[in-house]
mmCIF file of C-alpha atoms and ligand atoms in Angstrom:
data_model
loop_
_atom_site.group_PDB
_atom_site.id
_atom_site.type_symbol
_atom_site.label_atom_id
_atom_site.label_comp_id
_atom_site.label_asym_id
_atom_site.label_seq_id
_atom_site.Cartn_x
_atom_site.Cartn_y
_atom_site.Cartn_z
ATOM 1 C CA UNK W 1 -67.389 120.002 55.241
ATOM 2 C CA UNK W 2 -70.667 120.966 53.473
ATOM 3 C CA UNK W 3 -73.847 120.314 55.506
ATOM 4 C CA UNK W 4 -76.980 118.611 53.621
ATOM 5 C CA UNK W 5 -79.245 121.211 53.639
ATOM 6 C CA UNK W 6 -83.333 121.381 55.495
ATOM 7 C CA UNK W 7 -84.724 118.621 53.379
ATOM 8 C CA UNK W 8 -81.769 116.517 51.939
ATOM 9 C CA UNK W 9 -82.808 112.950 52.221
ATOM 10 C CA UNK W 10 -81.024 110.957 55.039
ATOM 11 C CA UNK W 11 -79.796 107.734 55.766
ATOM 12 C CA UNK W 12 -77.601 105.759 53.753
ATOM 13 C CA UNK W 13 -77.181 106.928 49.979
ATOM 14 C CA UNK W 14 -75.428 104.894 47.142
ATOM 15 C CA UNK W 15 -72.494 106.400 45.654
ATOM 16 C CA UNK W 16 -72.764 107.516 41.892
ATOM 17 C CA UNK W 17 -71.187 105.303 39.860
ATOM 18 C CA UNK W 18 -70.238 102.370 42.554
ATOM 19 C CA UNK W 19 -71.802 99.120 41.972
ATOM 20 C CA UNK W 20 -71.100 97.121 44.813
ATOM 21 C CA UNK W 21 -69.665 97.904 48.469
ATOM 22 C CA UNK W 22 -68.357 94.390 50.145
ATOM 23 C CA UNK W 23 -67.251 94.634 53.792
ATOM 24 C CA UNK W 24 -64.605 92.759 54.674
ATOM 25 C CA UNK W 25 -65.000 91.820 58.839
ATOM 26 C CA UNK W 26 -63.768 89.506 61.326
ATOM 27 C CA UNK W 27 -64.651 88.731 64.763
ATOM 28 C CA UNK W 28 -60.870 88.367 66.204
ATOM 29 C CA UNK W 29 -57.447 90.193 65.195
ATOM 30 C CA UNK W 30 -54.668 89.069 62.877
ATOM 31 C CA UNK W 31 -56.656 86.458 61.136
ATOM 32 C CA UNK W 32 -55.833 88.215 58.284
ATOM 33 C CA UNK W 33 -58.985 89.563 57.361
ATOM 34 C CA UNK W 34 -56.682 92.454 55.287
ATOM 35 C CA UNK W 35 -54.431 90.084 53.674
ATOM 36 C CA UNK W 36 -57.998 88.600 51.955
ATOM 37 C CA UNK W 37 -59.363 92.232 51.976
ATOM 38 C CA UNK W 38 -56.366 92.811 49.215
ATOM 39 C CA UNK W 39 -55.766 89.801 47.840
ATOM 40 C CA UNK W 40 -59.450 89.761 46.873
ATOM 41 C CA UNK W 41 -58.905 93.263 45.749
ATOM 42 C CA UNK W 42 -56.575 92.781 43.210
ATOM 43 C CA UNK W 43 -58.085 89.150 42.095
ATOM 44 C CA UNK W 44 -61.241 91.129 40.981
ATOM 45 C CA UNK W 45 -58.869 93.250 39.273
ATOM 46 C CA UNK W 46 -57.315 90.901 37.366
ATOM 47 C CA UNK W 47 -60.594 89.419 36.435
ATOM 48 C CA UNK W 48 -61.444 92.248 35.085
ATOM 49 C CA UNK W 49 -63.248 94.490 37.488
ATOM 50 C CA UNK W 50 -63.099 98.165 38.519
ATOM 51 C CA UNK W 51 -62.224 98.106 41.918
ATOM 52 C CA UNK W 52 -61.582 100.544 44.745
ATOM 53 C CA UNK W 53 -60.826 99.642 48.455
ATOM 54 C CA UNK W 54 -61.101 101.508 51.604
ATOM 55 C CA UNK W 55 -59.066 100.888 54.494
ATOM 56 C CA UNK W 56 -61.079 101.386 57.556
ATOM 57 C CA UNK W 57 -59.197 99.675 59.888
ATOM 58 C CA UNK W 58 -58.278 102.295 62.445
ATOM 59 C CA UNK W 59 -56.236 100.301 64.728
ATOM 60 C CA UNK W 60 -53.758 98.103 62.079
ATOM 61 C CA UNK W 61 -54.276 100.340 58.472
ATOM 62 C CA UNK W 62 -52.066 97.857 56.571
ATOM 63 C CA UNK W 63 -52.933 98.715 53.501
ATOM 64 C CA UNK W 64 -50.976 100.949 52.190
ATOM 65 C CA UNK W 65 -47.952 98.722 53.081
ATOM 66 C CA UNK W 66 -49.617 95.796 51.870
ATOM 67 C CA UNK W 67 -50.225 96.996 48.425
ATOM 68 C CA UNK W 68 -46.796 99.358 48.350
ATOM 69 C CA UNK W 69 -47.702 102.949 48.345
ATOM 70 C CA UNK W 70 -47.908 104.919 51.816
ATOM 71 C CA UNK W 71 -47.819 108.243 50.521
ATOM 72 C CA UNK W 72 -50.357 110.895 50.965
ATOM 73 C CA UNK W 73 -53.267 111.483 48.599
ATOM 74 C CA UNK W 74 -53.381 114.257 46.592
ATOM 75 C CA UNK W 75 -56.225 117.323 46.906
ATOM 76 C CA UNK W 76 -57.886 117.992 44.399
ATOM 77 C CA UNK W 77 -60.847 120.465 42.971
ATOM 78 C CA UNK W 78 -63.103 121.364 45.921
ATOM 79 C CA UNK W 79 -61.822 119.650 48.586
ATOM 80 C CA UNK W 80 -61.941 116.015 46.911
ATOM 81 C CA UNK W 81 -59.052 113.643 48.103
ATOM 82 C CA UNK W 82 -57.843 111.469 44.745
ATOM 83 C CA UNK W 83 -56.870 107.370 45.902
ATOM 84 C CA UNK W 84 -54.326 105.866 44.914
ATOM 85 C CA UNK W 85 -53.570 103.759 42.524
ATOM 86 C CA UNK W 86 -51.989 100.270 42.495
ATOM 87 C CA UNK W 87 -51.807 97.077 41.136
ATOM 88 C CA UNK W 88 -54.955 98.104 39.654
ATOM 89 C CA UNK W 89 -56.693 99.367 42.920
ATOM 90 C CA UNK W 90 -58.009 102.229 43.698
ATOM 91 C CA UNK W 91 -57.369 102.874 47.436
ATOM 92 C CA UNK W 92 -57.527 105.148 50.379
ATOM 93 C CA UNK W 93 -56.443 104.166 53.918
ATOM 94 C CA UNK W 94 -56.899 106.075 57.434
ATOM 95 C CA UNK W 95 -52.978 104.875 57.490
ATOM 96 C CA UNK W 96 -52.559 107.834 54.989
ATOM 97 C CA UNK W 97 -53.853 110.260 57.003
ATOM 98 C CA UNK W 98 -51.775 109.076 60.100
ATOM 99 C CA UNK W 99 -48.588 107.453 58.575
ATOM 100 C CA UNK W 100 -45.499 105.875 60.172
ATOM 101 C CA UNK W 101 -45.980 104.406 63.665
ATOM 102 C CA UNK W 102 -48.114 107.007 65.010
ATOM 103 C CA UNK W 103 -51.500 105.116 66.291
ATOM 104 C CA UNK W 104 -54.897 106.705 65.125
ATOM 105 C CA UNK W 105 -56.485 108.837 68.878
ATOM 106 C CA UNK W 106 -60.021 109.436 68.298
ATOM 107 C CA UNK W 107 -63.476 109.492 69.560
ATOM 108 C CA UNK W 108 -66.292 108.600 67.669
ATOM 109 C CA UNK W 109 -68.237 111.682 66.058
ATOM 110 C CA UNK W 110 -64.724 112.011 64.523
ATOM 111 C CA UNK W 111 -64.195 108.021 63.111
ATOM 112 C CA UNK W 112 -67.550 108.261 61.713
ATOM 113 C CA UNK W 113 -66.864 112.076 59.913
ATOM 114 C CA UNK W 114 -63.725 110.202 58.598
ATOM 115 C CA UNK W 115 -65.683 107.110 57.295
ATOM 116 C CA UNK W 116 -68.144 109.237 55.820
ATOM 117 C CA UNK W 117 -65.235 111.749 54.079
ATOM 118 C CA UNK W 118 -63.656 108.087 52.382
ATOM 119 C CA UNK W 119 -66.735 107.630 51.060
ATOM 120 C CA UNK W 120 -68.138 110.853 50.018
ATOM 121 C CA UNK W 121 -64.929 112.565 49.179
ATOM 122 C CA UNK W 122 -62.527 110.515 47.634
ATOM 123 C CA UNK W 123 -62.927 110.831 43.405
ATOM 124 C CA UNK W 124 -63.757 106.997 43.404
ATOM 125 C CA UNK W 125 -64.933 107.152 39.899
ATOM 126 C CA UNK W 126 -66.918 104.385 38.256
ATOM 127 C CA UNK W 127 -66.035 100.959 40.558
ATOM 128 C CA UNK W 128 -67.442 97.877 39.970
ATOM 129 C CA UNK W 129 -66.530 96.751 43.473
ATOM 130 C CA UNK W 130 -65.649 98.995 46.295
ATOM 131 C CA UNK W 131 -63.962 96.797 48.923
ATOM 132 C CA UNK W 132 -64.150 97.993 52.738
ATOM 133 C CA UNK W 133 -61.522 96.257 55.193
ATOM 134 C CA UNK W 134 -63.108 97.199 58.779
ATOM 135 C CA UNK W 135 -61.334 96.463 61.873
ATOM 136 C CA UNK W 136 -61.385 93.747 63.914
ATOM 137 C CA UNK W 137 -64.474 93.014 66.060
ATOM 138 C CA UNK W 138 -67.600 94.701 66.098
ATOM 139 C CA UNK W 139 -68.079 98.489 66.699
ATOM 140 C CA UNK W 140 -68.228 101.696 65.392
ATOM 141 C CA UNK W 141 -66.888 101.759 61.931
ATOM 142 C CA UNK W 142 -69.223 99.556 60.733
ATOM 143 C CA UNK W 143 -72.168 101.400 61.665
ATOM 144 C CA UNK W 144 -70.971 104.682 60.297
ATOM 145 C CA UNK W 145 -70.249 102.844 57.285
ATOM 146 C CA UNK W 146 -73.818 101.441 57.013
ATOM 147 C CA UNK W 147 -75.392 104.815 58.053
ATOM 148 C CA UNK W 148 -73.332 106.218 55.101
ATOM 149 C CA UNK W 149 -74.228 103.444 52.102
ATOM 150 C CA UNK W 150 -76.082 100.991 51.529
ATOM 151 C CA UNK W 151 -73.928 97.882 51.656
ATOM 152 C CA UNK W 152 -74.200 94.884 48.948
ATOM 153 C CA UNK W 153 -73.218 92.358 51.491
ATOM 154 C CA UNK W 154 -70.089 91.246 54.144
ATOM 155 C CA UNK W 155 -67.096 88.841 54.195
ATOM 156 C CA UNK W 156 -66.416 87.324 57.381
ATOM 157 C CA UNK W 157 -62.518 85.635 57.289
ATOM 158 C CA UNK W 158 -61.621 83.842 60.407
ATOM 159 C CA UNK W 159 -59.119 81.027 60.810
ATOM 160 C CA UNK W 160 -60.794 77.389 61.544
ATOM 161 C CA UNK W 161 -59.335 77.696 65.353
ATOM 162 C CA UNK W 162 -62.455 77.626 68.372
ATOM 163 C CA UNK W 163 -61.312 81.241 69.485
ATOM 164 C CA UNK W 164 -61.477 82.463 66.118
ATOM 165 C CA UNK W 165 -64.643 81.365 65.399
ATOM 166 C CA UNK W 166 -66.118 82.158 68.605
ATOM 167 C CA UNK W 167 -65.419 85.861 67.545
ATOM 168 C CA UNK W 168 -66.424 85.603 64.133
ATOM 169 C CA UNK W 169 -70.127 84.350 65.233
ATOM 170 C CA UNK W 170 -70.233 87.557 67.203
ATOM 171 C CA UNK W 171 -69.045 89.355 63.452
ATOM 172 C CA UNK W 172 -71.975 87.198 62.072
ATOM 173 C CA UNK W 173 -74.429 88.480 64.943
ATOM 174 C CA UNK W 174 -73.361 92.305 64.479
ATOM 175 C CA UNK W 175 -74.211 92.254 60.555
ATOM 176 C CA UNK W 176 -77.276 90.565 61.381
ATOM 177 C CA UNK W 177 -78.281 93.685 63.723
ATOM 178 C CA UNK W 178 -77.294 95.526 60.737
ATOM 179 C CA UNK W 179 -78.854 94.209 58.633
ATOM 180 C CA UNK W 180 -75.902 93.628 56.246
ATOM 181 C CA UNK W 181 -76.521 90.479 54.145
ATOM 182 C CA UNK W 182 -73.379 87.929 54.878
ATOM 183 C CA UNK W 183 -71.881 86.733 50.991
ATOM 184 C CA UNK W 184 -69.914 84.486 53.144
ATOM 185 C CA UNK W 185 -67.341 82.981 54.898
ATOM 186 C CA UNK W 186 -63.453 82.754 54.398
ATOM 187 C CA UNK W 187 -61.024 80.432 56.085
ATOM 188 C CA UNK W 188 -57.316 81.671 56.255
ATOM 189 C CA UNK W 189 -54.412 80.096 57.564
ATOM 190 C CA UNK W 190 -56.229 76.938 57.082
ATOM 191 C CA UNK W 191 -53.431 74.173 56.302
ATOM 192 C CA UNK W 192 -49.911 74.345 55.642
ATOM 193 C CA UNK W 193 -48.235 72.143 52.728
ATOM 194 C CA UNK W 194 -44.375 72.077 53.466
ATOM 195 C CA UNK W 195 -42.238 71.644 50.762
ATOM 196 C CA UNK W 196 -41.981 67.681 51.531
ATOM 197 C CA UNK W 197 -45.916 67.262 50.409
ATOM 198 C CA UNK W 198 -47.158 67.123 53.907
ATOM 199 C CA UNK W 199 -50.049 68.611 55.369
ATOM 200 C CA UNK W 200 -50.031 70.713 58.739
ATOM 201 C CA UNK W 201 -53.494 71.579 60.088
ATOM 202 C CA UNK W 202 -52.028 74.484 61.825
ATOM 203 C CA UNK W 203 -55.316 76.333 63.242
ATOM 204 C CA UNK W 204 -58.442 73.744 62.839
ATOM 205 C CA UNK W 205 -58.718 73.509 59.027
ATOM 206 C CA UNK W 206 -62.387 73.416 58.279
ATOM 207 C CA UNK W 207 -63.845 74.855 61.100
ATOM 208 C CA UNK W 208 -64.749 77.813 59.096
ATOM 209 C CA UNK W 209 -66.392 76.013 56.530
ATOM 210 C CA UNK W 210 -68.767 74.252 59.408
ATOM 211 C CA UNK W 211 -69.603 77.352 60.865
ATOM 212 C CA UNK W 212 -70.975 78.693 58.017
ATOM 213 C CA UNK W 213 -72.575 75.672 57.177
ATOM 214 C CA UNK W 214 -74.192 76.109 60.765
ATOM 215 C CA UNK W 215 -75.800 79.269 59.762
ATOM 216 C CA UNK W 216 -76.799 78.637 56.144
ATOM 217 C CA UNK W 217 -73.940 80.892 54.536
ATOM 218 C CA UNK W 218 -72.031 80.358 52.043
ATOM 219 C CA UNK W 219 -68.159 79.145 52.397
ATOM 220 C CA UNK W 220 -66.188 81.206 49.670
ATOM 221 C CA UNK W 221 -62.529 79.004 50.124
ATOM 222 C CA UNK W 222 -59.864 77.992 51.831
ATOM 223 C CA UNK W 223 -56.524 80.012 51.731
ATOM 224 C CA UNK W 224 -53.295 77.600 52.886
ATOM 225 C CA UNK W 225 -51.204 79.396 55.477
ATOM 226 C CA UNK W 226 -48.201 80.326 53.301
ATOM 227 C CA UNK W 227 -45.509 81.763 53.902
ATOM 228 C CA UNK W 228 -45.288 83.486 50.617
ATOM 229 C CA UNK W 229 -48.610 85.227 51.428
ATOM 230 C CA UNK W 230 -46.851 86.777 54.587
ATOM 231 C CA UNK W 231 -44.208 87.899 52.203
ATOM 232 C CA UNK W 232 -46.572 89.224 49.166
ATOM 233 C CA UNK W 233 -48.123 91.752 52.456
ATOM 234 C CA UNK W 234 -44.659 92.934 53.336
ATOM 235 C CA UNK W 235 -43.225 93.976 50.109
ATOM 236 C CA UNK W 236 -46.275 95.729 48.890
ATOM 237 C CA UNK W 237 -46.578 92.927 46.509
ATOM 238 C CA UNK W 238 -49.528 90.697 46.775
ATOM 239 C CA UNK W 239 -49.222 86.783 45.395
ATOM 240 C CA UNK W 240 -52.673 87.708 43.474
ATOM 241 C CA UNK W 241 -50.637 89.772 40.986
ATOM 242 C CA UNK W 242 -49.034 86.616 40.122
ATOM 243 C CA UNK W 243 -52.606 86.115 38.138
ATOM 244 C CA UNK W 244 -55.266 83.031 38.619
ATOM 245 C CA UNK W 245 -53.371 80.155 37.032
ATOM 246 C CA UNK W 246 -50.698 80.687 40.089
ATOM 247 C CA UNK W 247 -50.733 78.427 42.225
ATOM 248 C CA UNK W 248 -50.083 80.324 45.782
ATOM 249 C CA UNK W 249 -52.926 82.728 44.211
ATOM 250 C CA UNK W 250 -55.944 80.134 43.230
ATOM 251 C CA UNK W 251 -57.875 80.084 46.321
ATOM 252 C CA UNK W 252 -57.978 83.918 46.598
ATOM 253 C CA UNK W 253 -59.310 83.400 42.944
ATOM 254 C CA UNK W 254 -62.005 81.319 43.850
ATOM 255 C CA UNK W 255 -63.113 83.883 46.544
ATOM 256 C CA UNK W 256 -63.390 86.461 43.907
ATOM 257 C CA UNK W 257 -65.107 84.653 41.479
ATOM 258 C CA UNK W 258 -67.567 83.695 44.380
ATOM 259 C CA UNK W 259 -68.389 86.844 45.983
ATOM 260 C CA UNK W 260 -68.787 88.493 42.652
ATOM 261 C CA UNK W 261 -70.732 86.078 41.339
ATOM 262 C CA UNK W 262 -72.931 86.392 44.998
ATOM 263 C CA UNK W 263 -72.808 89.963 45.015
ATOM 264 C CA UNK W 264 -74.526 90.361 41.638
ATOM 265 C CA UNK W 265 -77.202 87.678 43.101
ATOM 266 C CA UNK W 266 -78.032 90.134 46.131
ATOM 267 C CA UNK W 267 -78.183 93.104 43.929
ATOM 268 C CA UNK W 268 -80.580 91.136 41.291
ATOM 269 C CA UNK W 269 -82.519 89.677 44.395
ATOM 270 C CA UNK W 270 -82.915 93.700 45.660
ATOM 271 C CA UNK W 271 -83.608 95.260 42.298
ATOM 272 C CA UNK W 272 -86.555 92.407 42.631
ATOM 273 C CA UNK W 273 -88.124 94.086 45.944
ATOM 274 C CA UNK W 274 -87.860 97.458 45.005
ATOM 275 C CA UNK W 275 -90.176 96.466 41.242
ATOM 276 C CA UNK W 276 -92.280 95.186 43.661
ATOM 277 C CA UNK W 277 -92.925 97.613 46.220
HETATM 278 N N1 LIG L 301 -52.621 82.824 54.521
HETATM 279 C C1 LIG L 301 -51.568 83.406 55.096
HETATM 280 N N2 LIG L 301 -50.335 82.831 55.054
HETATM 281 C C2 LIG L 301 -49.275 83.435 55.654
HETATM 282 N N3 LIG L 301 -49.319 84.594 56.299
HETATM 283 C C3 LIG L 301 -50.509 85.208 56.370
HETATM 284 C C4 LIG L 301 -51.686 84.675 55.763
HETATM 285 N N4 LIG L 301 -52.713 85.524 55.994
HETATM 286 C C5 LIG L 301 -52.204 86.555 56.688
HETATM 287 N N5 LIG L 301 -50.883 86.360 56.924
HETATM 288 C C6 LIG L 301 -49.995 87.253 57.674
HETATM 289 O O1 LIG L 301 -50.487 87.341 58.998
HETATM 290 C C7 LIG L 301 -50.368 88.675 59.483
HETATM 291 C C8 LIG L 301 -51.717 89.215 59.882
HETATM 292 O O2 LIG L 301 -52.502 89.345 58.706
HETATM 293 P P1 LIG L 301 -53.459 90.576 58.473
HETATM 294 O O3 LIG L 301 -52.809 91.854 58.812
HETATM 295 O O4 LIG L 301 -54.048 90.405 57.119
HETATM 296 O O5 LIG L 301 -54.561 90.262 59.587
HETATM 297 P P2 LIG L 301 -55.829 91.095 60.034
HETATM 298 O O6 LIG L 301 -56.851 90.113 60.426
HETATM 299 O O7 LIG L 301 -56.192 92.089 59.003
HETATM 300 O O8 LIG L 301 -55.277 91.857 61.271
HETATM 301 P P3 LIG L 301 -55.915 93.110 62.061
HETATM 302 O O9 LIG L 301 -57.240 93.393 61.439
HETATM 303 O O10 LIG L 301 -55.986 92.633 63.453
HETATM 304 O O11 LIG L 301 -54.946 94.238 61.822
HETATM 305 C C9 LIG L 301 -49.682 89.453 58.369
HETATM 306 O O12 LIG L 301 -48.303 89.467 58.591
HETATM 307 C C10 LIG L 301 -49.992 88.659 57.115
HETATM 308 O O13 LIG L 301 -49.009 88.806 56.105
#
């Protein structure tokens, strides 16, 4: 890769043409942070927005699966890696670069190079929203990512359950130190509605929506554990392309509208500091 020359400014630069970069996070594993991360992907599609998502999850890159496509991006001009296309998404996933079952081996220098290259590299075009879906936890991709570009804000998803949440204050805490503005909170898995009518609080339904009332942030919706959800990630074919009237697809409707509605709030709110300054 080209090296910024003597003089090149440093520290995080915007990408030409993005608008917004939203971080999707979580404090603990398999909450489905990346079931939201796409869902909410192709939601702001469908409403109407250019959207690209990166899959920076190094230890479960389900992206590919989750919206269909896992083959390898094409090269193109000087070293530029295209995304792929679907369901309306741009997307490029470190699950491309080490398909099948094969787990990602790496030390750090080399995640962040690789953070940096999705960024930099791929031909992202014009995007109204670029979508990140970090890993679990609280570590290294995220500040590569924020070293990289400046971010418009984070999602934290976590289930309403007290180990869940636990983790996702320490998800909270870590964006704080980064000084990554938090659009809000997400509860998956929060109830399940079996076909008799009856409610199952599986995991603590409205937990999430507490916590974030604890520390002044926003709660962006509820998404029913489902098993049609489950299904939608496994065959490549999210319930979101099923469009906002759908019923299994609402809620993930109401996050979209939300955080886009937040993001461009931030962005106005920053815009604001910099006349100022
Ligand atoms: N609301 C839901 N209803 C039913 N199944 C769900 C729901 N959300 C996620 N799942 C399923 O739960 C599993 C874990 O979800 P997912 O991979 O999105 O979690 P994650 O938090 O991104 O995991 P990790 O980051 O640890 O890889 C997947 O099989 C997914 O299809």
């Amino acid at each position: 890769m080209g090296h910024a020359g003597a003089g090149a400014p440093q520290g995080p630069q915007p990408l030409p043409g993005v608008e917004y970069v939203v971080a999707v996070g979580s404090g603990k594993g398999g909450v489905g942070k990346t079931t939201v991360a796409v869902n909410l992907a192709v939601s702001l599609g469908k409403l109407g927005y250019k959207v690209g998502l990166l899959d920076a999850d190094i230890y479960g890159p389900n992206v590919p699966m989750m919206l269909g496509v896992t083959r390898q991006p094409n090269i193109v001009g000087e070293n530029r890696i295209e995304p792929i296309l679907s369901h309306g998404v741009k997307f490029i996933s470190v699950g491309l670069i080490s398909p099948g079952d094969k787990p990602m081996v790496m030390r750090g220098p080399m995640l962040h190079q690789i953070i940096r290259q999705f960024l930099q590299q791929v031909e992202w075009g014009e995007l109204d929203f670029l979508i990140v879906d970090l890993p679990p936890g609280t570590g290294d991709v995220v500040i590569s990512l924020v070293q990289t570009v400046p971010l418009t804000g984070a999602i934290v998803v976590s289930t309403g359950s007290g180990v869940a949440l636990q983790d996702a204050r320490k998800a909270l805490e870590m964006f704080h130190q980064v000084k990554v503005e938090v659009i809000g909170m997400v509860e998956n898995m929060s109830q399940m509605t079996l076909p008799s009518g009856e409610v199952i609080d599986v995991f603590g339904a409205g937990g999430t929506e507490r916590t974030a009332a604890q520390f002044g942030l926003t709660f962006l919706g509820a998404v029913e554990l489902d098993p049609a959800i489950r299904e939608g990630g496994d065959t490549g074919l999210p319930v979101t392309l099923a469009g906002p009237d759908s019923a299994k697809a609402k809620a993930f409707y109401e996050v979209a509208k939300k955080v886009a509605a937040k993001a461009e709030e931030i962005a106005d709110n920053s815009e604001d500091v910099l006349e100022i300054s």
